[in-house]
Amino acid sequence: MAPQGNTGTGAEAELPEYAGHYRLESCLGSGGMGVVHVARSTSGMKLAVKVVHTEFAKDPEFRGRFRQEVAAARKVSGAFTASVVDADPDAERPWMATLFIPGPTLSDEVKRNGPMAPDQLRRLMAGLAEALRDIHRVGVVHRDLKPSNVLLAEDGPKVIDFGISRPKDSELRTETGKLIGTPPFMAPEQFRRPREVGPAADIFALGSVMVHAATGRGPFDSDSPYVVAYQVVHDEPDLTGVPANLAPLIVRCLAKEPEDRPTPDELMRELRSVAASYDTQAFIPAQRTGDVPGPPEPKGQPSRLGRRPSRRTLFAAVAVVLILAGVLASVQWLGAGADATAKSGDKPTPTAGFTGWTANPVSGAEGPAQCSYGAGRLICAQSGTVFALDPSDGSLRWRHSVAESRLSKPPAVEGGLVQPMVEEGRRLEALDPASGTARWRRTLPDHHGMQLAGGMLLLTLLDGTVTGVDAATGDTKWNLRVPGQPAPTFVSFDGDPLAYATHLSPDASSTRVTAVDPTTGAVRWDARLEGNLTPVGAHGGSVVLLSTDNLYGDTDAVVRYTPATGASRRVKLPVARADAQATVRGDMVFVLAMSGSLDAVDMTAGKRLWNLETSVSRGSVPVADDRHVYVTTADGRLLAVDADKGRLVGQTPARLGSNSGTVAGSLPRPTVADGRVYATAPDGTVFAVDAREPSRW
């Protein structure tokens, strides 16, 4: 594809002139993944051509997603969608050409002209029901039906953009680590159990789209995506302004459980009976009091609109349980058998004289601080500042600016000095833990990895060479390449003297694990283990790794390798976990998935002991002591789970701060030391609680 002259900073700056044989004339719109153009074929036929952004064209996972989009769009007839004319998912810039359909999107129509008239609404709902019937009958689930994906053509609505659709029996993941869909138009199951989403999710989205068309807003509206997700899972829809004749059908579409929603055929049958009633159309008055119109309930059954939410409903993968409630009473919602407070007989004696504290050491800081414990201090980094707090009361001991550097991990004490972990920047310095003054400085070469281990700072340079720097003096002790590790990124674990690097085989069938002595750079052992593995901890001379399946990118097993004997033990998880993180405590491994599912795996017994659904949509790397497992959440809570029984036994209030709609890219793990837990929150605070009595948090 011959590129246009690249000018400007917008999407058009990177556009090609042609996609295959189709000349691109103008931009229809730009999204996160690509740009849609008006184009012409050689014969002059007008087309809409979607061209993928350059950055995503380099991502094999995204190419797989784009191939799926093309396949899904081709499966569906052109009566209710934009027919695919041509596509090349394997091009340097993947593209897909469809027939051009004149007409605005539903989103643009409502924005320009306001809510639609009653007769227009009925025709829209019937057209979308027909479109979904056509889509579902070929085995495709759209999963992102929303106003901007509905074109209002002269002959009826057309559903477009199959970018995250999939066959009903497919488990292909898209955009690892993200919820799939648009929260205001997602069904409850897309938050609770996204890998089990079926055609009924599109029906829920249809109901939300209809409320938007009738009122100009959705049935679950908020400025915060957390609150929207909470409302989708827990609350009844707001149908203020929806025509009364359509409201019962829309309520059925918005049922919390998929099996309670109508099929497209059922919708079309009922819409035929609604058609004659528009001469006396009324609208639903303002309501959020539970008197939402809906179909009659079967005799002897409780009303769906008034009954207590089911446990499955409450297992929402959203970090908002306490945003609205603000009380610890909601602890009982999280997980089977979770008690709001620990029984009095289980309460240990709290740390003598410790009542907990909250500090805000960097005024106006954006995002949570990253902290670790060392030299009797809580050492943190936040907004270009490294600082030390007194762990007993949170008072500030010293502050040191590192504004010229970007820190990738919590600073830590190694070699008796505080070591800021620089991801970007050329200045490397070590600080006195008592005063914060620099004890040594050196210019940092270009690098892509930094890790502390065994009194050393390991720097992986861009050419793959590893440099060992004495953390106490800043002197270079060794410089070498690690055999079998072309660009090693090291990890190390408390209480273990080695640093570990891994390299995945070209066919992703095995992982080479290399253990290096950080003081000399010498390889202590090297092994090739089956599967795609990531080290997460070490104990008793063994290293523990998570195994990730190559098809979906989910964690399917926990592996323990003992180099002294060469023995390897693999414990398969009953259900593969998306974007899992883990911690090791003795023989136990605690695995937390992005969905909030927490598994406890006993590597000696070779089985999972318990599972808890925490309702946390994204959590930190878990941390464990002898009694509890601790996790920080995206809304600033700290959770404590009984390590033996898998019960949630305590949590702190949410600390979101003013920027509640922003989601942090990563969440700092809590720190456990001296019977206390130290954690950080999005509102910029650092806080400490008594680790021995989480029921009082």
XYZ file of C-alpha atoms in Angstrom:
697
model
C 0.000 0.000 0.000
C 1.447 3.325 -1.027
C 1.315 5.660 1.932
C -0.017 9.179 1.800
C 2.137 12.006 2.947
C 2.128 11.759 6.704
C 1.114 15.068 8.171
C -0.525 15.984 11.432
C -1.034 13.963 14.555
C -4.522 12.546 13.989
C -5.576 9.237 12.532
C -5.301 10.571 8.966
C -1.535 11.084 9.420
C -0.932 7.356 8.994
C -3.529 6.507 6.343
C -2.623 4.537 3.204
C -3.802 5.680 -0.231
C -5.076 2.251 -1.246
C -6.403 -0.830 0.497
C -5.867 -3.603 -2.018
C -7.433 -2.339 -5.260
C -9.659 0.182 -3.493
C -8.740 3.851 -3.488
C -9.467 5.562 -0.169
C -11.218 8.892 -0.691
C -12.169 10.282 2.710
C -12.396 9.352 6.368
C -15.779 8.258 7.712
C -14.558 7.844 11.271
C -11.715 6.665 13.462
C -11.806 4.272 16.393
C -9.299 2.783 18.769
C -8.354 -0.028 16.402
C -8.625 1.450 12.926
C -9.999 4.022 10.491
C -13.057 3.622 8.240
C -12.896 5.317 4.831
C -15.173 5.993 1.922
C -13.539 4.177 -0.985
C -14.135 3.304 -4.646
C -13.573 0.066 -6.484
C -12.016 0.022 -9.962
C -15.518 0.054 -11.452
C -16.576 3.001 -9.297
C -18.632 1.123 -6.683
C -18.811 3.023 -3.409
C -17.469 1.112 -0.399
C -16.643 1.511 3.268
C -13.131 0.249 4.002
C -11.803 -0.367 7.495
C -7.985 -0.152 7.774
C -6.207 -1.258 10.942
C -3.856 1.131 12.738
C -0.175 0.370 12.209
C 0.481 -0.392 15.892
C -2.143 -3.145 15.948
C -1.064 -4.592 12.619
C 2.103 -5.754 14.399
C 0.148 -7.641 17.071
C -0.539 -11.319 16.201
C -3.389 -11.427 18.714
C -5.104 -8.480 17.086
C -4.657 -9.990 13.625
C -6.449 -13.058 14.948
C -9.253 -10.847 16.190
C -9.471 -9.073 12.821
C -9.668 -12.383 10.963
C -12.515 -13.317 13.265
C -14.281 -10.038 12.487
C -14.012 -10.672 8.748
C -15.226 -14.267 9.121
C -18.168 -13.225 11.286
C -19.224 -10.430 8.949
C -19.039 -12.764 5.954
C -21.214 -15.343 7.688
C -24.123 -12.948 8.091
C -26.285 -12.058 5.086
C -26.349 -8.497 3.806
C -30.044 -7.962 4.525
C -29.350 -6.603 7.994
C -25.612 -5.894 7.879
C -23.060 -4.323 5.546
C -22.041 -7.080 3.105
C -18.316 -7.872 2.920
C -16.961 -7.260 -0.575
C -13.280 -8.016 0.008
C -10.708 -8.251 2.803
C -7.064 -8.991 3.473
C -6.342 -9.782 7.150
C -2.758 -10.733 6.223
C -1.822 -7.446 4.552
C 0.834 -5.217 6.068
C -2.107 -3.050 7.188
C -5.090 -5.444 7.443
C -8.287 -4.134 5.838
C -11.892 -5.066 5.084
C -14.198 -3.572 2.439
C -18.002 -3.595 2.781
C -20.818 -2.052 0.779
C -21.305 1.588 1.637
C -24.636 2.139 3.406
C -25.856 5.747 3.345
C -27.473 6.900 6.528
C -26.503 8.089 10.013
C -25.727 5.903 12.980
C -28.413 5.691 15.634
C -26.047 7.540 17.958
C -25.711 10.481 15.550
C -29.437 10.525 14.795
C -30.438 10.781 18.457
C -27.719 13.337 19.117
C -28.925 15.574 16.282
C -32.690 15.110 16.424
C -33.462 13.830 19.914
C -35.455 10.729 20.937
C -37.302 8.844 18.218
C -41.083 8.820 17.750
C -43.075 5.788 18.972
C -43.706 4.314 15.520
C -40.016 4.735 14.642
C -39.062 2.953 17.847
C -41.228 -0.066 17.064
C -39.767 -0.353 13.560
C -36.252 0.031 14.967
C -36.816 -2.703 17.539
C -38.310 -5.025 14.933
C -35.417 -4.360 12.562
C -32.811 -5.037 15.238
C -34.614 -8.218 16.289
C -34.530 -9.400 12.664
C -30.856 -8.496 12.423
C -30.008 -10.438 15.591
C -32.010 -13.433 14.382
C -29.949 -13.358 11.182
C -26.690 -13.013 13.128
C -27.494 -15.692 15.713
C -28.795 -18.257 13.231
C -25.306 -18.524 11.690
C -23.795 -19.054 15.127
C -22.359 -15.569 15.728
C -22.681 -13.441 18.874
C -22.098 -9.726 18.218
C -21.254 -8.704 21.834
C -20.999 -4.959 21.111
C -24.421 -3.848 19.904
C -24.681 -0.127 20.680
C -26.079 3.010 19.017
C -22.866 3.758 17.116
C -22.961 0.238 15.612
C -26.476 0.652 14.185
C -26.822 2.350 10.782
C -30.236 3.791 9.914
C -30.596 2.912 6.243
C -33.685 3.611 4.105
C -34.717 -0.053 4.172
C -34.213 -0.503 7.914
C -31.442 -0.644 10.525
C -28.145 -2.362 9.734
C -25.838 -3.806 12.400
C -22.150 -3.170 11.785
C -18.732 -3.690 13.417
C -18.190 -7.348 14.260
C -14.800 -6.523 15.790
C -15.398 -8.430 19.034
C -18.011 -10.899 17.815
C -17.320 -14.598 17.955
C -18.904 -17.954 17.189
C -20.999 -19.212 20.090
C -18.605 -22.130 20.597
C -15.437 -20.038 20.313
C -13.279 -19.000 23.255
C -10.932 -16.698 21.326
C -9.906 -13.882 23.665
C -9.568 -10.351 22.386
C -7.533 -7.563 23.944
C -6.110 -9.526 26.819
C -6.784 -7.948 30.155
C -9.796 -5.867 29.122
C -13.519 -6.316 29.485
C -14.954 -7.059 26.043
C -17.708 -4.627 25.087
C -19.002 -1.140 25.935
C -20.131 -0.987 29.611
C -23.444 0.945 29.179
C -24.595 -1.674 26.645
C -23.057 -4.811 28.148
C -25.090 -7.593 29.737
C -24.528 -8.629 33.375
C -22.842 -11.870 32.323
C -20.222 -9.902 30.376
C -19.023 -8.591 33.751
C -19.678 -11.707 35.835
C -18.492 -14.487 33.538
C -17.282 -13.032 30.219
C -16.155 -16.383 28.847
C -19.751 -17.668 28.918
C -21.375 -14.915 26.873
C -24.026 -16.127 24.421
C -26.727 -14.716 22.100
C -28.820 -13.490 25.049
C -26.174 -10.803 25.712
C -27.092 -9.212 22.372
C -30.749 -9.140 23.464
C -29.783 -7.261 26.634
C -27.825 -4.798 24.495
C -30.876 -4.395 22.230
C -32.915 -3.374 25.274
C -30.312 -0.780 26.268
C -30.139 0.540 22.684
C -33.910 0.948 22.634
C -33.904 2.972 25.857
C -31.226 5.203 24.316
C -33.298 5.646 21.144
C -36.421 6.483 23.176
C -34.857 8.831 25.724
C -31.401 9.909 24.587
C -29.734 8.095 27.497
C -29.180 4.531 28.584
C -31.073 2.549 31.221
C -27.958 2.532 33.414
C -26.306 5.938 33.280
C -23.361 7.336 35.233
C -20.145 9.240 34.602
C -18.218 6.409 36.251
C -17.774 3.097 34.382
C -17.600 1.356 37.762
C -21.032 2.619 38.738
C -22.483 1.757 35.311
C -21.201 -1.792 35.684
C -22.620 -2.034 39.203
C -26.019 -0.834 37.998
C -26.061 -3.259 35.063
C -25.481 -6.182 37.415
C -27.550 -5.087 40.415
C -30.066 -2.336 39.636
C -33.339 -2.228 37.734
C -33.295 -0.123 34.550
C -34.532 3.441 34.442
C -37.283 3.480 31.776
C -38.391 7.071 32.290
C -39.735 8.320 28.941
C -40.016 4.900 27.269
C -43.366 4.293 25.468
C -45.610 2.188 27.687
C -46.415 -0.318 24.935
C -42.721 -1.093 24.453
C -41.650 -1.016 28.093
C -42.698 -4.619 28.943
C -40.655 -5.980 26.041
C -37.641 -3.845 26.949
C -37.860 -4.978 30.589
C -37.735 -8.593 29.410
C -34.718 -7.820 27.218
C -32.985 -6.294 30.253
C -33.531 -9.306 32.526
C -30.465 -10.001 34.670
C -30.307 -13.711 33.790
C -29.812 -14.693 30.108
C -32.454 -17.438 30.219
C -35.139 -14.892 31.177
C -34.694 -12.818 28.002
C -36.754 -13.348 24.845
C -35.296 -14.673 21.606
C -35.371 -12.526 18.450
C -38.288 -14.600 17.115
C -40.262 -14.039 20.328
C -39.588 -10.312 20.106
C -40.850 -10.119 16.534
C -44.051 -12.010 17.400
C -44.810 -9.669 20.285
C -43.941 -6.563 18.268
C -46.626 -7.506 15.750
C -49.234 -7.286 18.507
C -47.801 -3.969 19.678
C -48.076 -2.360 16.224
C -51.810 -1.611 16.503
C -51.576 0.172 19.828
C -49.654 3.303 18.878
C -52.697 5.513 18.360
C -53.105 5.749 22.153
C -49.416 5.725 23.042
C -48.398 6.752 26.558
C -44.955 7.142 28.102
C -43.479 5.842 31.326
C -43.300 8.668 33.891
C -40.197 9.343 35.934
C -39.494 6.334 38.123
C -36.740 4.554 39.965
C -38.963 3.282 42.765
C -39.409 -0.291 41.628
C -42.723 0.247 39.763
C -41.151 -0.541 36.407
C -43.738 -1.897 33.946
C -43.069 -5.424 32.964
C -44.694 -8.733 32.055
C -46.861 -10.470 34.671
C -45.010 -12.916 36.879
C -46.078 -16.568 37.009
C -48.395 -17.308 39.899
C -46.630 -18.381 43.026
C -43.339 -16.807 41.954
C -41.803 -13.679 43.531
C -41.566 -10.575 41.372
C -38.236 -10.353 39.520
C -38.220 -6.604 39.988
C -38.584 -6.735 43.742
C -36.679 -9.815 44.783
C -33.220 -9.873 46.340
C -30.438 -10.265 43.755
C -29.116 -13.788 43.357
C -25.612 -14.732 44.464
C -24.604 -15.179 40.840
C -25.790 -11.657 40.110
C -23.699 -10.309 42.948
C -20.502 -11.864 41.629
C -19.974 -8.878 39.340
C -16.458 -8.425 38.048
C -16.516 -4.738 38.928
C -14.643 -2.797 41.562
C -17.635 -0.874 42.889
C -19.232 -2.882 45.692
C -18.443 -0.222 48.273
C -18.529 2.876 46.079
C -22.262 3.259 46.673
C -22.701 1.328 49.883
C -19.684 2.710 51.749
C -20.137 0.228 54.566
C -18.550 -3.018 55.585
C -21.932 -4.718 55.638
C -21.439 -5.554 51.974
C -18.728 -8.022 52.927
C -21.422 -10.694 53.198
C -22.123 -10.353 49.460
C -18.667 -11.500 48.446
C -18.321 -15.238 48.102
C -20.094 -18.288 49.397
C -20.365 -18.310 53.163
C -18.416 -15.086 53.645
C -19.169 -13.625 57.062
C -19.432 -9.880 57.611
C -17.159 -10.188 60.650
C -14.966 -12.901 62.055
C -16.352 -14.866 64.982
C -15.211 -13.537 68.320
C -13.315 -16.709 69.048
C -11.185 -16.164 65.929
C -10.013 -12.674 66.883
C -6.330 -12.464 67.760
C -4.876 -9.817 69.971
C -4.189 -6.690 67.899
C -0.752 -5.143 67.639
C -0.175 -3.375 70.934
C -0.896 0.333 70.661
C -1.458 0.296 66.880
C -4.684 1.883 65.626
C -3.854 2.352 61.949
C -3.222 5.553 60.015
C -3.806 7.308 56.698
C -1.322 9.720 55.113
C -1.239 11.853 51.988
C 2.487 12.558 51.635
C 2.459 13.974 48.072
C -0.208 16.655 47.743
C -2.079 16.523 44.436
C -0.473 13.227 43.419
C -2.156 11.329 40.604
C -2.625 7.621 41.151
C -1.517 5.283 43.919
C 1.971 5.249 45.401
C 4.213 2.187 45.050
C 5.669 1.089 48.373
C 7.909 -1.513 49.980
C 9.261 -2.038 53.497
C 12.916 -1.868 54.405
C 15.407 -0.469 56.940
C 12.542 0.188 59.355
C 10.825 2.514 56.863
C 7.957 2.384 54.401
C 9.696 3.455 51.181
C 7.417 4.747 48.416
C 7.465 6.356 44.972
C 4.710 8.613 43.672
C 4.460 11.361 41.049
C 8.202 11.842 40.595
C 9.000 11.656 44.301
C 10.603 8.984 46.471
C 9.738 9.311 50.156
C 9.974 7.445 53.448
C 7.215 7.140 56.055
C 7.411 6.092 59.674
C 5.503 2.779 59.676
C 4.115 3.397 63.174
C 2.187 6.602 62.412
C 2.661 7.462 58.722
C 4.658 10.613 59.393
C 6.954 11.780 56.599
C 10.655 11.156 57.314
C 12.139 12.469 54.088
C 11.381 13.229 50.458
C 13.608 13.075 47.364
C 12.696 14.248 43.850
C 13.199 11.905 40.889
C 11.058 13.967 38.528
C 13.438 13.361 35.612
C 12.875 9.604 35.791
C 9.917 7.280 35.463
C 9.827 4.575 38.119
C 8.475 1.178 37.124
C 8.380 -0.612 40.491
C 8.362 0.256 44.191
C 11.758 1.452 45.429
C 13.417 -1.108 47.659
C 16.279 -1.340 50.114
C 19.158 -3.346 48.679
C 22.808 -3.129 49.698
C 21.702 -1.043 52.693
C 20.436 1.771 50.434
C 17.128 2.784 48.862
C 17.146 1.921 45.166
C 14.598 3.733 42.943
C 13.632 1.433 40.041
C 14.021 3.589 36.927
C 12.063 2.555 33.842
C 12.773 5.704 31.821
C 15.517 8.255 32.466
C 19.303 8.382 32.488
C 19.986 9.117 36.147
C 20.504 6.268 38.593
C 21.112 6.984 42.258
C 20.918 5.228 45.615
C 19.607 6.958 48.713
C 20.374 6.831 52.418
C 17.302 5.186 54.031
C 17.623 7.427 57.108
C 17.849 10.808 55.361
C 17.018 10.343 51.670
C 20.283 11.927 50.530
C 22.044 10.393 47.527
C 24.934 8.103 48.485
C 26.005 7.360 44.931
C 24.981 8.357 41.393
C 25.773 7.095 37.938
C 24.546 7.651 34.401
C 22.126 4.957 33.394
C 22.674 3.384 29.961
C 19.733 2.648 27.694
C 18.084 -0.421 29.125
C 14.829 -2.345 29.047
C 14.978 -4.143 32.372
C 16.046 -3.549 35.986
C 15.840 -5.893 38.960
C 17.246 -6.036 42.497
C 18.565 -9.301 43.858
C 21.260 -10.455 46.276
C 22.676 -6.995 46.969
C 22.953 -6.270 43.258
C 21.140 -4.215 40.650
C 20.741 -6.151 37.405
C 20.452 -4.002 34.280
C 19.514 -5.614 30.976
C 20.790 -3.400 28.170
C 19.121 -3.025 24.789
C 21.603 -5.403 23.147
C 20.736 -8.164 25.655
C 23.877 -7.730 27.768
C 23.344 -7.851 31.527
C 25.308 -5.593 33.867
C 25.638 -6.353 37.570
C 25.909 -3.195 39.697
C 26.810 -3.348 43.381
C 23.786 -1.803 45.110
C 25.914 -0.545 48.014
C 28.565 1.283 45.975
C 27.199 1.713 42.439
C 30.261 -0.061 41.003
C 29.948 -2.392 38.022
C 30.910 -5.915 39.100
C 30.264 -7.884 35.951
C 28.959 -7.583 32.421
C 27.932 -10.566 30.308
C 25.311 -12.315 28.215
C 23.189 -15.025 29.795
C 23.273 -18.197 27.647
C 19.899 -18.992 26.123
C 18.399 -15.649 27.191
C 18.670 -13.155 24.305
C 16.950 -10.298 26.187
C 16.451 -11.393 29.791
C 14.009 -9.691 32.120
C 14.774 -10.894 35.638
C 12.513 -11.545 38.590
C 13.546 -12.313 42.157
C 11.711 -13.288 45.329
C 12.108 -12.553 49.036
C 14.216 -15.145 50.828
C 15.614 -16.603 47.607
C 19.222 -15.799 46.571
C 18.760 -16.212 42.807
C 17.371 -14.153 39.932
C 15.333 -15.859 37.219
C 14.957 -15.187 33.503
C 12.746 -17.016 31.014
C 12.676 -17.414 27.240
C 9.747 -18.921 25.318
C 10.520 -21.282 22.459
C 9.549 -20.122 18.933
C 6.615 -22.552 18.815
C 5.532 -21.545 22.358
C 5.641 -25.181 23.469
C 8.347 -24.801 26.120
C 10.081 -22.235 28.297
C 13.765 -22.048 29.107
C 14.216 -21.018 32.740
C 17.649 -19.781 33.823
C 18.651 -19.106 37.436
C 21.512 -16.635 37.821
C 23.688 -15.808 40.828
C 23.283 -12.018 40.967
C 26.645 -11.464 42.683
C 28.653 -12.957 39.823
C 26.286 -13.429 36.889
C 27.045 -17.155 36.894
C 24.272 -19.528 35.813
C 23.347 -21.786 38.759
C 20.922 -23.930 36.822
C 19.158 -23.962 33.498
C 16.110 -26.012 32.491
C 13.686 -26.296 29.608
C 10.176 -26.866 30.927
C 7.003 -27.700 29.059
C 4.568 -24.872 28.368
C 4.467 -21.077 28.421
C 5.643 -20.337 31.972
C 6.112 -17.282 34.184
C 7.901 -17.455 37.579
C 5.794 -16.116 40.468
C 7.671 -17.287 43.567
C 10.193 -19.601 45.156
C 10.203 -21.765 48.267
C 12.354 -24.524 49.716
C 14.730 -24.745 46.772
C 11.911 -24.867 44.219
C 10.596 -22.210 41.852
C 6.850 -21.832 41.198
C 5.523 -20.770 37.808
C 2.154 -20.073 36.206
C 1.385 -21.939 32.998
C -0.460 -19.994 30.291
C -2.297 -21.643 27.420
C -1.169 -20.394 24.028
C -4.621 -20.197 22.451
C -6.414 -17.865 24.851
C -3.596 -16.492 27.035
C -5.212 -17.746 30.243
C -3.521 -19.409 33.220
C -4.453 -23.097 33.225
C -2.015 -24.602 35.750
C 0.534 -23.956 38.489
C 3.958 -25.590 38.074
C 6.622 -26.267 40.700
C 10.135 -27.132 39.532
C 12.853 -28.442 41.865
C 16.276 -28.096 40.197
C 18.068 -30.323 42.716
C 16.094 -33.345 41.528
C 14.817 -32.145 38.177
C 11.290 -32.947 39.348
C 8.408 -30.904 38.001
C 4.858 -30.927 39.356
C 1.915 -29.454 37.462
C -1.403 -28.740 39.211
C -4.143 -28.010 36.715
C -6.723 -25.378 37.615
C -10.358 -26.515 37.291
C -11.078 -23.373 35.243
C -8.500 -21.387 33.266
C -8.013 -17.896 34.698
C -7.671 -14.744 32.585
C -4.751 -12.398 33.317
C -3.844 -14.191 36.533
C -1.329 -13.003 39.136
C -0.028 -15.093 42.000
C 1.957 -15.199 45.207
C 3.679 -18.102 46.958
C 3.527 -18.743 50.695
C 5.185 -22.011 51.682
C 3.509 -24.826 49.764
C 0.504 -22.650 48.958
C 0.036 -20.619 45.800
C -2.720 -17.997 45.687
C -3.865 -17.132 42.157
C -6.012 -14.052 41.465
C -7.681 -13.645 38.046
C -8.770 -10.390 36.447
C -12.385 -11.425 37.111
C -11.692 -11.466 40.876
C -11.639 -15.234 41.217
C -9.106 -16.228 43.900
C -7.785 -19.819 43.965
C -5.696 -21.451 46.692
C -3.511 -24.247 45.306
C -1.644 -26.687 47.567
C 1.416 -27.786 45.599
C 2.225 -30.621 48.014
C -1.287 -32.065 47.912
C -1.443 -31.352 44.183
C -4.918 -29.794 44.192
C -6.896 -26.622 44.570
C -8.121 -26.255 48.141
C -10.655 -23.465 47.720
C -11.963 -20.745 45.460
C -13.490 -17.367 46.318
C -15.272 -14.995 43.937
C -14.260 -11.620 45.366
C -16.202 -9.394 42.899
C -12.963 -7.459 42.219
C -12.752 -6.740 38.493
C -9.029 -6.000 38.702
C -6.805 -6.576 41.662
C -3.154 -6.297 42.581
C -0.723 -9.148 42.868
C -1.913 -10.916 46.027
C 0.292 -10.947 49.135
C 0.040 -13.528 51.927
C 1.150 -14.044 55.498
C 0.469 -17.053 57.726
C -3.201 -16.151 58.236
C -4.475 -14.051 55.363
C -4.227 -13.217 51.675
C -4.326 -9.489 50.888
C -5.329 -7.745 47.660
C -5.725 -4.069 46.762
C -8.481 -3.115 44.335
C -8.976 -0.521 41.619
C -11.292 1.513 43.859
C -8.731 1.706 46.670
C -9.993 -1.036 48.954
C -7.766 -3.523 50.735
C -9.269 -6.999 51.054
C -8.270 -9.716 53.522
C -9.168 -13.358 52.869
C -8.757 -16.204 55.346
C -5.888 -18.223 53.863
C -7.181 -21.533 55.269
C -10.912 -21.240 54.620
C -11.168 -18.914 51.650
C -13.547 -16.519 53.427
C -13.461 -12.772 53.042
C -12.843 -11.524 56.589
C -12.341 -7.805 56.131
C -11.997 -4.869 53.788
C -11.320 -1.161 54.037
C -13.557 1.559 52.565
C -13.079 2.602 48.945
C -10.614 5.426 48.315
C -11.228 6.425 44.703
C -10.673 10.165 44.985
C -12.056 12.779 42.598
C -11.000 11.053 39.362
C -13.296 8.071 39.788
C -13.636 7.357 36.069
C -9.926 6.634 35.576
C -8.619 3.084 35.798
C -4.975 2.621 36.799
C -2.822 0.599 34.411
C -1.499 -1.516 37.280
C -2.255 -1.776 40.965
C 0.540 -1.731 43.575
C 0.521 -4.765 45.801
C 0.066 -4.306 49.554
C 3.039 -4.667 51.910
C 2.950 -6.851 55.032
C 5.434 -6.266 57.851
C 5.483 -6.480 61.649
C 1.826 -7.465 61.974
C 0.598 -4.590 59.789
C -0.583 -4.200 56.208
C 0.382 -1.106 54.255
C -1.533 -0.220 51.098
C -2.076 2.655 48.682
C -5.119 4.008 46.865
C -6.057 6.010 43.732
C -6.871 9.069 45.857
C -3.132 9.366 46.609
C -3.262 8.117 50.185
C -1.011 5.592 51.875
C -2.608 3.761 54.786
C -1.848 1.091 57.378
C -4.133 -1.362 59.189
C -3.691 -4.087 61.771
C -3.028 -7.349 59.937
C -4.225 -9.415 62.883
C -7.783 -8.119 62.990
C -9.119 -7.349 59.478
C -12.734 -7.626 60.686
C -12.231 -4.208 62.341
C -10.973 -2.440 59.214
